[in-house]
PDB file of C-alpha atoms and ligand atoms in Angstrom:
ATOM      1  CA  UNK A   1      16.069 -21.998  15.479  1.00  0.00           C
ATOM      2  CA  UNK A   2      15.991 -21.533  11.817  1.00  0.00           C
ATOM      3  CA  UNK A   3      13.281 -19.462  10.263  1.00  0.00           C
ATOM      4  CA  UNK A   4      10.200 -21.383   8.873  1.00  0.00           C
ATOM      5  CA  UNK A   5      10.711 -18.871   5.759  1.00  0.00           C
ATOM      6  CA  UNK A   6      13.618 -19.458   3.395  1.00  0.00           C
ATOM      7  CA  UNK A   7      15.909 -16.328   3.396  1.00  0.00           C
ATOM      8  CA  UNK A   8      15.200 -14.152   0.397  1.00  0.00           C
ATOM      9  CA  UNK A   9      17.743 -14.237  -2.436  1.00  0.00           C
ATOM     10  CA  UNK A  10      19.912 -11.102  -2.606  1.00  0.00           C
ATOM     11  CA  UNK A  11      22.084 -10.106  -5.483  1.00  0.00           C
ATOM     12  CA  UNK A  12      24.460  -7.341  -4.863  1.00  0.00           C
ATOM     13  CA  UNK A  13      24.705  -5.306  -8.239  1.00  0.00           C
ATOM     14  CA  UNK A  14      27.059  -2.536  -7.150  1.00  0.00           C
ATOM     15  CA  UNK A  15      27.751  -0.808  -3.699  1.00  0.00           C
ATOM     16  CA  UNK A  16      24.102   0.265  -2.411  1.00  0.00           C
ATOM     17  CA  UNK A  17      22.482  -1.612  -5.383  1.00  0.00           C
ATOM     18  CA  UNK A  18      20.508  -4.755  -4.683  1.00  0.00           C
ATOM     19  CA  UNK A  19      18.205  -7.126  -6.535  1.00  0.00           C
ATOM     20  CA  UNK A  20      15.854  -9.166  -4.570  1.00  0.00           C
ATOM     21  CA  UNK A  21      14.469 -11.634  -7.050  1.00  0.00           C
ATOM     22  CA  UNK A  22      10.617 -12.362  -6.331  1.00  0.00           C
ATOM     23  CA  UNK A  23      10.910 -10.628  -2.906  1.00  0.00           C
ATOM     24  CA  UNK A  24       7.735  -8.448  -3.714  1.00  0.00           C
ATOM     25  CA  UNK A  25       5.506 -11.515  -3.878  1.00  0.00           C
ATOM     26  CA  UNK A  26       6.842 -14.210  -1.922  1.00  0.00           C
ATOM     27  CA  UNK A  27       9.008 -14.993   1.175  1.00  0.00           C
ATOM     28  CA  UNK A  28       9.490 -12.563   4.153  1.00  0.00           C
ATOM     29  CA  UNK A  29       8.296  -9.314   2.753  1.00  0.00           C
ATOM     30  CA  UNK A  30       5.714  -9.967   0.173  1.00  0.00           C
ATOM     31  CA  UNK A  31       3.197 -11.297   2.706  1.00  0.00           C
ATOM     32  CA  UNK A  32       0.188  -9.382   0.988  1.00  0.00           C
ATOM     33  CA  UNK A  33       0.886 -11.475  -2.116  1.00  0.00           C
ATOM     34  CA  UNK A  34      -0.462 -10.595  -5.662  1.00  0.00           C
ATOM     35  CA  UNK A  35      -3.880 -11.337  -4.860  1.00  0.00           C
ATOM     36  CA  UNK A  36      -4.213  -8.298  -2.871  1.00  0.00           C
ATOM     37  CA  UNK A  37      -1.445  -6.043  -4.635  1.00  0.00           C
ATOM     38  CA  UNK A  38      -3.043  -6.217  -8.117  1.00  0.00           C
ATOM     39  CA  UNK A  39      -6.728  -5.314  -7.035  1.00  0.00           C
ATOM     40  CA  UNK A  40      -5.273  -2.475  -5.055  1.00  0.00           C
ATOM     41  CA  UNK A  41      -3.173  -1.228  -7.832  1.00  0.00           C
ATOM     42  CA  UNK A  42      -5.975  -1.341 -10.419  1.00  0.00           C
ATOM     43  CA  UNK A  43      -8.147   0.458  -8.092  1.00  0.00           C
ATOM     44  CA  UNK A  44      -5.422   3.143  -7.899  1.00  0.00           C
ATOM     45  CA  UNK A  45      -5.161   3.347 -11.714  1.00  0.00           C
ATOM     46  CA  UNK A  46      -9.075   3.704 -11.995  1.00  0.00           C
ATOM     47  CA  UNK A  47      -9.047   6.812  -9.472  1.00  0.00           C
ATOM     48  CA  UNK A  48      -5.737   8.205 -11.063  1.00  0.00           C
ATOM     49  CA  UNK A  49      -5.630   6.969 -14.654  1.00  0.00           C
ATOM     50  CA  UNK A  50      -2.142   6.681 -16.133  1.00  0.00           C
ATOM     51  CA  UNK A  51      -1.302   9.370 -18.424  1.00  0.00           C
ATOM     52  CA  UNK A  52       1.725  10.101 -20.998  1.00  0.00           C
ATOM     53  CA  UNK A  53       3.268  13.045 -19.218  1.00  0.00           C
ATOM     54  CA  UNK A  54       5.050  15.543 -21.407  1.00  0.00           C
ATOM     55  CA  UNK A  55       8.850  16.414 -20.645  1.00  0.00           C
ATOM     56  CA  UNK A  56       9.941  20.074 -20.331  1.00  0.00           C
ATOM     57  CA  UNK A  57      11.222  19.816 -23.760  1.00  0.00           C
ATOM     58  CA  UNK A  58       7.677  19.060 -25.124  1.00  0.00           C
ATOM     59  CA  UNK A  59       7.911  15.158 -25.807  1.00  0.00           C
ATOM     60  CA  UNK A  60       5.123  12.979 -24.530  1.00  0.00           C
ATOM     61  CA  UNK A  61       6.887  10.028 -22.657  1.00  0.00           C
ATOM     62  CA  UNK A  62       5.903   6.514 -24.166  1.00  0.00           C
ATOM     63  CA  UNK A  63       5.403   5.185 -20.350  1.00  0.00           C
ATOM     64  CA  UNK A  64       2.064   5.928 -18.975  1.00  0.00           C
ATOM     65  CA  UNK A  65       2.308   7.187 -15.210  1.00  0.00           C
ATOM     66  CA  UNK A  66       0.374   7.798 -12.315  1.00  0.00           C
ATOM     67  CA  UNK A  67       1.190   7.960  -8.406  1.00  0.00           C
ATOM     68  CA  UNK A  68      -0.113   6.966  -5.159  1.00  0.00           C
ATOM     69  CA  UNK A  69       0.857   8.311  -1.647  1.00  0.00           C
ATOM     70  CA  UNK A  70       1.075  11.843  -0.352  1.00  0.00           C
ATOM     71  CA  UNK A  71       3.301  13.099  -2.986  1.00  0.00           C
ATOM     72  CA  UNK A  72       3.240  12.398  -6.711  1.00  0.00           C
ATOM     73  CA  UNK A  73       5.922  12.957  -9.359  1.00  0.00           C
ATOM     74  CA  UNK A  74       4.681  15.014 -12.448  1.00  0.00           C
ATOM     75  CA  UNK A  75       6.395  16.499 -15.375  1.00  0.00           C
ATOM     76  CA  UNK A  76       5.335  18.992 -17.880  1.00  0.00           C
ATOM     77  CA  UNK A  77       6.290  21.940 -19.827  1.00  0.00           C
ATOM     78  CA  UNK A  78       7.484  23.797 -16.787  1.00  0.00           C
ATOM     79  CA  UNK A  79       9.464  21.037 -15.363  1.00  0.00           C
ATOM     80  CA  UNK A  80       9.836  17.931 -13.014  1.00  0.00           C
ATOM     81  CA  UNK A  81       8.236  18.184  -9.544  1.00  0.00           C
ATOM     82  CA  UNK A  82       6.335  16.404  -6.964  1.00  0.00           C
ATOM     83  CA  UNK A  83       2.871  17.658  -5.897  1.00  0.00           C
ATOM     84  CA  UNK A  84       0.128  16.204  -3.515  1.00  0.00           C
ATOM     85  CA  UNK A  85      -2.754  16.652  -6.175  1.00  0.00           C
ATOM     86  CA  UNK A  86      -3.293  14.750  -9.624  1.00  0.00           C
ATOM     87  CA  UNK A  87      -2.877  17.706 -12.265  1.00  0.00           C
ATOM     88  CA  UNK A  88      -5.486  15.734 -14.147  1.00  0.00           C
ATOM     89  CA  UNK A  89      -8.193  15.482 -11.650  1.00  0.00           C
ATOM     90  CA  UNK A  90      -7.227  18.235  -9.166  1.00  0.00           C
ATOM     91  CA  UNK A  91      -7.763  15.423  -6.221  1.00  0.00           C
ATOM     92  CA  UNK A  92      -5.158  14.396  -3.806  1.00  0.00           C
ATOM     93  CA  UNK A  93      -3.305  11.147  -5.157  1.00  0.00           C
ATOM     94  CA  UNK A  94      -4.829   7.841  -3.989  1.00  0.00           C
ATOM     95  CA  UNK A  95      -3.383   6.676  -0.687  1.00  0.00           C
ATOM     96  CA  UNK A  96      -0.684   4.273  -0.560  1.00  0.00           C
ATOM     97  CA  UNK A  97      -1.706   0.866   0.398  1.00  0.00           C
ATOM     98  CA  UNK A  98      -0.154  -0.128   3.870  1.00  0.00           C
ATOM     99  CA  UNK A  99       0.687  -3.599   2.269  1.00  0.00           C
ATOM    100  CA  UNK A 100       2.734  -1.888  -0.710  1.00  0.00           C
ATOM    101  CA  UNK A 101       4.382   0.697   1.975  1.00  0.00           C
ATOM    102  CA  UNK A 102       5.512  -2.381   3.919  1.00  0.00           C
ATOM    103  CA  UNK A 103       7.142  -4.198   1.045  1.00  0.00           C
ATOM    104  CA  UNK A 104       9.036  -0.968   0.188  1.00  0.00           C
ATOM    105  CA  UNK A 105      10.274  -0.615   3.925  1.00  0.00           C
ATOM    106  CA  UNK A 106      11.196  -4.350   4.179  1.00  0.00           C
ATOM    107  CA  UNK A 107      12.989  -4.437   0.825  1.00  0.00           C
ATOM    108  CA  UNK A 108      15.060  -1.288   1.698  1.00  0.00           C
ATOM    109  CA  UNK A 109      15.844  -2.875   5.291  1.00  0.00           C
ATOM    110  CA  UNK A 110      17.075  -6.113   3.547  1.00  0.00           C
ATOM    111  CA  UNK A 111      19.212  -4.003   1.204  1.00  0.00           C
ATOM    112  CA  UNK A 112      20.882  -2.193   4.014  1.00  0.00           C
ATOM    113  CA  UNK A 113      18.606   0.795   4.253  1.00  0.00           C
ATOM    114  CA  UNK A 114      16.494   0.295   7.543  1.00  0.00           C
ATOM    115  CA  UNK A 115      14.097   3.105   8.371  1.00  0.00           C
ATOM    116  CA  UNK A 116      12.993   3.909   4.773  1.00  0.00           C
ATOM    117  CA  UNK A 117       9.427   5.450   4.856  1.00  0.00           C
ATOM    118  CA  UNK A 118       8.019   6.095   1.421  1.00  0.00           C
ATOM    119  CA  UNK A 119       5.664   9.127   0.790  1.00  0.00           C
ATOM    120  CA  UNK A 120       5.422   8.698  -2.909  1.00  0.00           C
ATOM    121  CA  UNK A 121       5.212   5.816  -5.196  1.00  0.00           C
ATOM    122  CA  UNK A 122       5.510   6.559  -8.991  1.00  0.00           C
ATOM    123  CA  UNK A 123       3.673   4.003 -10.942  1.00  0.00           C
ATOM    124  CA  UNK A 124       4.862   3.433 -14.538  1.00  0.00           C
ATOM    125  CA  UNK A 125       2.661   1.505 -17.016  1.00  0.00           C
ATOM    126  CA  UNK A 126       4.859   0.236 -20.000  1.00  0.00           C
ATOM    127  CA  UNK A 127       3.076  -1.294 -22.940  1.00  0.00           C
ATOM    128  CA  UNK A 128       5.085  -3.376 -25.705  1.00  0.00           C
ATOM    129  CA  UNK A 129       7.333  -0.658 -27.280  1.00  0.00           C
ATOM    130  CA  UNK A 130       7.544   1.661 -24.465  1.00  0.00           C
ATOM    131  CA  UNK A 131      10.973   2.432 -22.926  1.00  0.00           C
ATOM    132  CA  UNK A 132      12.465   4.759 -20.333  1.00  0.00           C
ATOM    133  CA  UNK A 133      15.680   6.555 -21.241  1.00  0.00           C
ATOM    134  CA  UNK A 134      18.573   6.827 -18.853  1.00  0.00           C
ATOM    135  CA  UNK A 135      18.001   9.328 -16.077  1.00  0.00           C
ATOM    136  CA  UNK A 136      18.709  10.001 -12.425  1.00  0.00           C
ATOM    137  CA  UNK A 137      16.037  10.318 -10.069  1.00  0.00           C
ATOM    138  CA  UNK A 138      16.962  13.608  -8.121  1.00  0.00           C
ATOM    139  CA  UNK A 139      13.823  15.648  -7.661  1.00  0.00           C
ATOM    140  CA  UNK A 140      13.553  14.448  -4.210  1.00  0.00           C
ATOM    141  CA  UNK A 141      14.317  16.889  -1.218  1.00  0.00           C
ATOM    142  CA  UNK A 142      17.010  14.693   0.390  1.00  0.00           C
ATOM    143  CA  UNK A 143      17.658  12.447  -2.583  1.00  0.00           C
ATOM    144  CA  UNK A 144      20.978  11.244  -1.018  1.00  0.00           C
ATOM    145  CA  UNK A 145      19.311  10.393   2.545  1.00  0.00           C
ATOM    146  CA  UNK A 146      16.665   7.837   1.108  1.00  0.00           C
ATOM    147  CA  UNK A 147      17.042   4.838  -1.082  1.00  0.00           C
ATOM    148  CA  UNK A 148      14.892   3.986  -3.951  1.00  0.00           C
ATOM    149  CA  UNK A 149      12.721   0.850  -4.122  1.00  0.00           C
ATOM    150  CA  UNK A 150      11.553  -0.181  -7.412  1.00  0.00           C
ATOM    151  CA  UNK A 151       8.748  -3.204  -7.776  1.00  0.00           C
ATOM    152  CA  UNK A 152       8.378  -4.955 -11.126  1.00  0.00           C
ATOM    153  CA  UNK A 153       5.213  -6.342 -12.019  1.00  0.00           C
ATOM    154  CA  UNK A 154       3.761  -7.960 -15.086  1.00  0.00           C
ATOM    155  CA  UNK A 155       5.817  -8.461 -18.418  1.00  0.00           C
ATOM    156  CA  UNK A 156       9.664  -9.054 -17.798  1.00  0.00           C
ATOM    157  CA  UNK A 157      11.779  -6.422 -19.029  1.00  0.00           C
ATOM    158  CA  UNK A 158      15.592  -5.287 -18.889  1.00  0.00           C
ATOM    159  CA  UNK A 159      16.364  -2.792 -16.263  1.00  0.00           C
ATOM    160  CA  UNK A 160      19.490  -0.772 -17.273  1.00  0.00           C
ATOM    161  CA  UNK A 161      21.710   0.125 -14.231  1.00  0.00           C
ATOM    162  CA  UNK A 162      24.219   2.884 -15.341  1.00  0.00           C
ATOM    163  CA  UNK A 163      26.871   4.637 -13.391  1.00  0.00           C
ATOM    164  CA  UNK A 164      26.958   8.050 -12.188  1.00  0.00           C
ATOM    165  CA  UNK A 165      28.029   9.759 -15.502  1.00  0.00           C
ATOM    166  CA  UNK A 166      25.399   9.410 -18.323  1.00  0.00           C
ATOM    167  CA  UNK A 167      27.991   7.884 -20.660  1.00  0.00           C
ATOM    168  CA  UNK A 168      28.829   5.125 -18.273  1.00  0.00           C
ATOM    169  CA  UNK A 169      27.878   1.701 -20.127  1.00  0.00           C
ATOM    170  CA  UNK A 170      24.863   0.489 -18.287  1.00  0.00           C
ATOM    171  CA  UNK A 171      24.322  -3.194 -16.643  1.00  0.00           C
ATOM    172  CA  UNK A 172      21.729  -5.068 -18.167  1.00  0.00           C
ATOM    173  CA  UNK A 173      19.286  -6.358 -15.227  1.00  0.00           C
ATOM    174  CA  UNK A 174      16.564  -8.791 -16.233  1.00  0.00           C
ATOM    175  CA  UNK A 175      13.650  -7.839 -13.769  1.00  0.00           C
ATOM    176  CA  UNK A 176      10.447  -9.984 -13.801  1.00  0.00           C
ATOM    177  CA  UNK A 177       6.935 -10.001 -11.821  1.00  0.00           C
ATOM    178  CA  UNK A 178       7.745  -9.562  -8.110  1.00  0.00           C
ATOM    179  CA  UNK A 179      11.279  -8.532  -8.195  1.00  0.00           C
ATOM    180  CA  UNK A 180      12.469  -5.819  -6.188  1.00  0.00           C
ATOM    181  CA  UNK A 181      15.423  -3.355  -6.838  1.00  0.00           C
ATOM    182  CA  UNK A 182      16.731  -1.077  -4.335  1.00  0.00           C
ATOM    183  CA  UNK A 183      19.545   1.605  -4.983  1.00  0.00           C
ATOM    184  CA  UNK A 184      20.630   3.892  -2.533  1.00  0.00           C
ATOM    185  CA  UNK A 185      23.904   5.066  -0.653  1.00  0.00           C
ATOM    186  CA  UNK A 186      26.931   5.191  -3.203  1.00  0.00           C
ATOM    187  CA  UNK A 187      24.457   4.187  -6.012  1.00  0.00           C
ATOM    188  CA  UNK A 188      21.553   6.444  -5.364  1.00  0.00           C
ATOM    189  CA  UNK A 189      22.314   9.020  -8.110  1.00  0.00           C
ATOM    190  CA  UNK A 190      23.186   6.109 -10.651  1.00  0.00           C
ATOM    191  CA  UNK A 191      21.403   6.727 -14.298  1.00  0.00           C
ATOM    192  CA  UNK A 192      19.045   4.084 -14.822  1.00  0.00           C
ATOM    193  CA  UNK A 193      16.443   3.397 -17.569  1.00  0.00           C
ATOM    194  CA  UNK A 194      14.500   0.322 -19.063  1.00  0.00           C
ATOM    195  CA  UNK A 195      14.908  -0.962 -22.396  1.00  0.00           C
ATOM    196  CA  UNK A 196      12.175  -1.141 -25.089  1.00  0.00           C
ATOM    197  CA  UNK A 197       9.459  -3.489 -23.748  1.00  0.00           C
ATOM    198  CA  UNK A 198       8.904  -6.699 -25.793  1.00  0.00           C
ATOM    199  CA  UNK A 199       5.505  -7.785 -26.690  1.00  0.00           C
ATOM    200  CA  UNK A 200       3.843 -10.588 -24.326  1.00  0.00           C
ATOM    201  CA  UNK A 201       1.071 -11.454 -22.239  1.00  0.00           C
ATOM    202  CA  UNK A 202       1.093 -11.642 -18.562  1.00  0.00           C
ATOM    203  CA  UNK A 203      -1.498 -13.857 -16.983  1.00  0.00           C
ATOM    204  CA  UNK A 204      -2.373 -11.206 -14.379  1.00  0.00           C
ATOM    205  CA  UNK A 205      -1.736  -8.034 -16.074  1.00  0.00           C
ATOM    206  CA  UNK A 206      -1.986  -8.642 -19.662  1.00  0.00           C
ATOM    207  CA  UNK A 207       0.007  -6.649 -22.213  1.00  0.00           C
ATOM    208  CA  UNK A 208       1.571  -4.536 -19.313  1.00  0.00           C
ATOM    209  CA  UNK A 209       4.585  -4.025 -17.190  1.00  0.00           C
ATOM    210  CA  UNK A 210       3.873  -1.866 -14.044  1.00  0.00           C
ATOM    211  CA  UNK A 211       6.734  -0.639 -12.173  1.00  0.00           C
ATOM    212  CA  UNK A 212       6.084   0.796  -8.603  1.00  0.00           C
ATOM    213  CA  UNK A 213       8.924   3.070  -7.494  1.00  0.00           C
ATOM    214  CA  UNK A 214       8.872   4.082  -3.919  1.00  0.00           C
ATOM    215  CA  UNK A 215      10.392   7.363  -2.694  1.00  0.00           C
ATOM    216  CA  UNK A 216      10.749   9.514   0.023  1.00  0.00           C
ATOM    217  CA  UNK A 217      10.207  12.696  -1.532  1.00  0.00           C
ATOM    218  CA  UNK A 218       9.421  15.296   0.821  1.00  0.00           C
TER     219      UNK A 218
HETATM  220  O1  AKG B   1      10.364   1.087 -14.617  1.00  0.00           O
HETATM  221  C1  AKG B   1      11.399   0.807 -13.826  1.00  0.00           C
HETATM  222  O2  AKG B   1      11.932  -0.280 -13.570  1.00  0.00           O
HETATM  223  C2  AKG B   1      12.299   2.148 -13.603  1.00  0.00           C
HETATM  224  C3  AKG B   1      11.293   3.468 -13.357  1.00  0.00           C
HETATM  225  C4  AKG B   1      12.083   4.516 -12.969  1.00  0.00           C
HETATM  226  O3  AKG B   1      13.375   4.635 -13.140  1.00  0.00           O
HETATM  227  C5  AKG B   1      11.443   5.610 -12.172  1.00  0.00           C
HETATM  228  O4  AKG B   1      10.210   5.363 -12.000  1.00  0.00           O
HETATM  229  O5  AKG B   1      12.219   6.632 -11.974  1.00  0.00           O
HETATM  230 MN1   MN B   2      13.889   6.556 -12.151  1.00  0.00          MN
END
């Protein structure tokens, strides 16, 4: 018998890189819906306020970041790393809500990576003018062994999916509220970034784009 739910749309961008449009909020995996995700997220950001971390080179990032989950990604003058406490408060990072972990798990499985268990969620808050330059996510203990799952909320943006070399020309992927991107396998170490965020007003998140990047870090 056919499922009551429509099969989520799936766009293959490259070997191991999949866009699941709207999947974070609708259909089979977004069962918690934005009515629950957004208050949970605002509560996390009240406990661990987003901050402009400094790169090892001493530059403040234009994106403000926070984390939830057992481990959180941080950057400062001494380098990039994961740690279990928030350096700003010395408290453990807020817990990762089950509904969010489930979206990440289900999205990974839909994209061909069953068994993904996120233990870290980097929360990136973009205001108009913020951007994230091309980089690889490789601070995780076993990066090659686990995919990355990225949920976009709020204002639309252009995600840049590059290649395995920094100079490879990136594919421009429009990402909107509720879209989920998964990249793992042969694409796990692709360079990626986000183009400068255009001004706008989102009905739920105002002048912000919030990206949740789920990882298995430790
Ligand atoms: O904001 C995004 O879509 C990408 C975020 C990202 O690359 C990261 O959190 O490492
Ligand atoms: Mn990244």
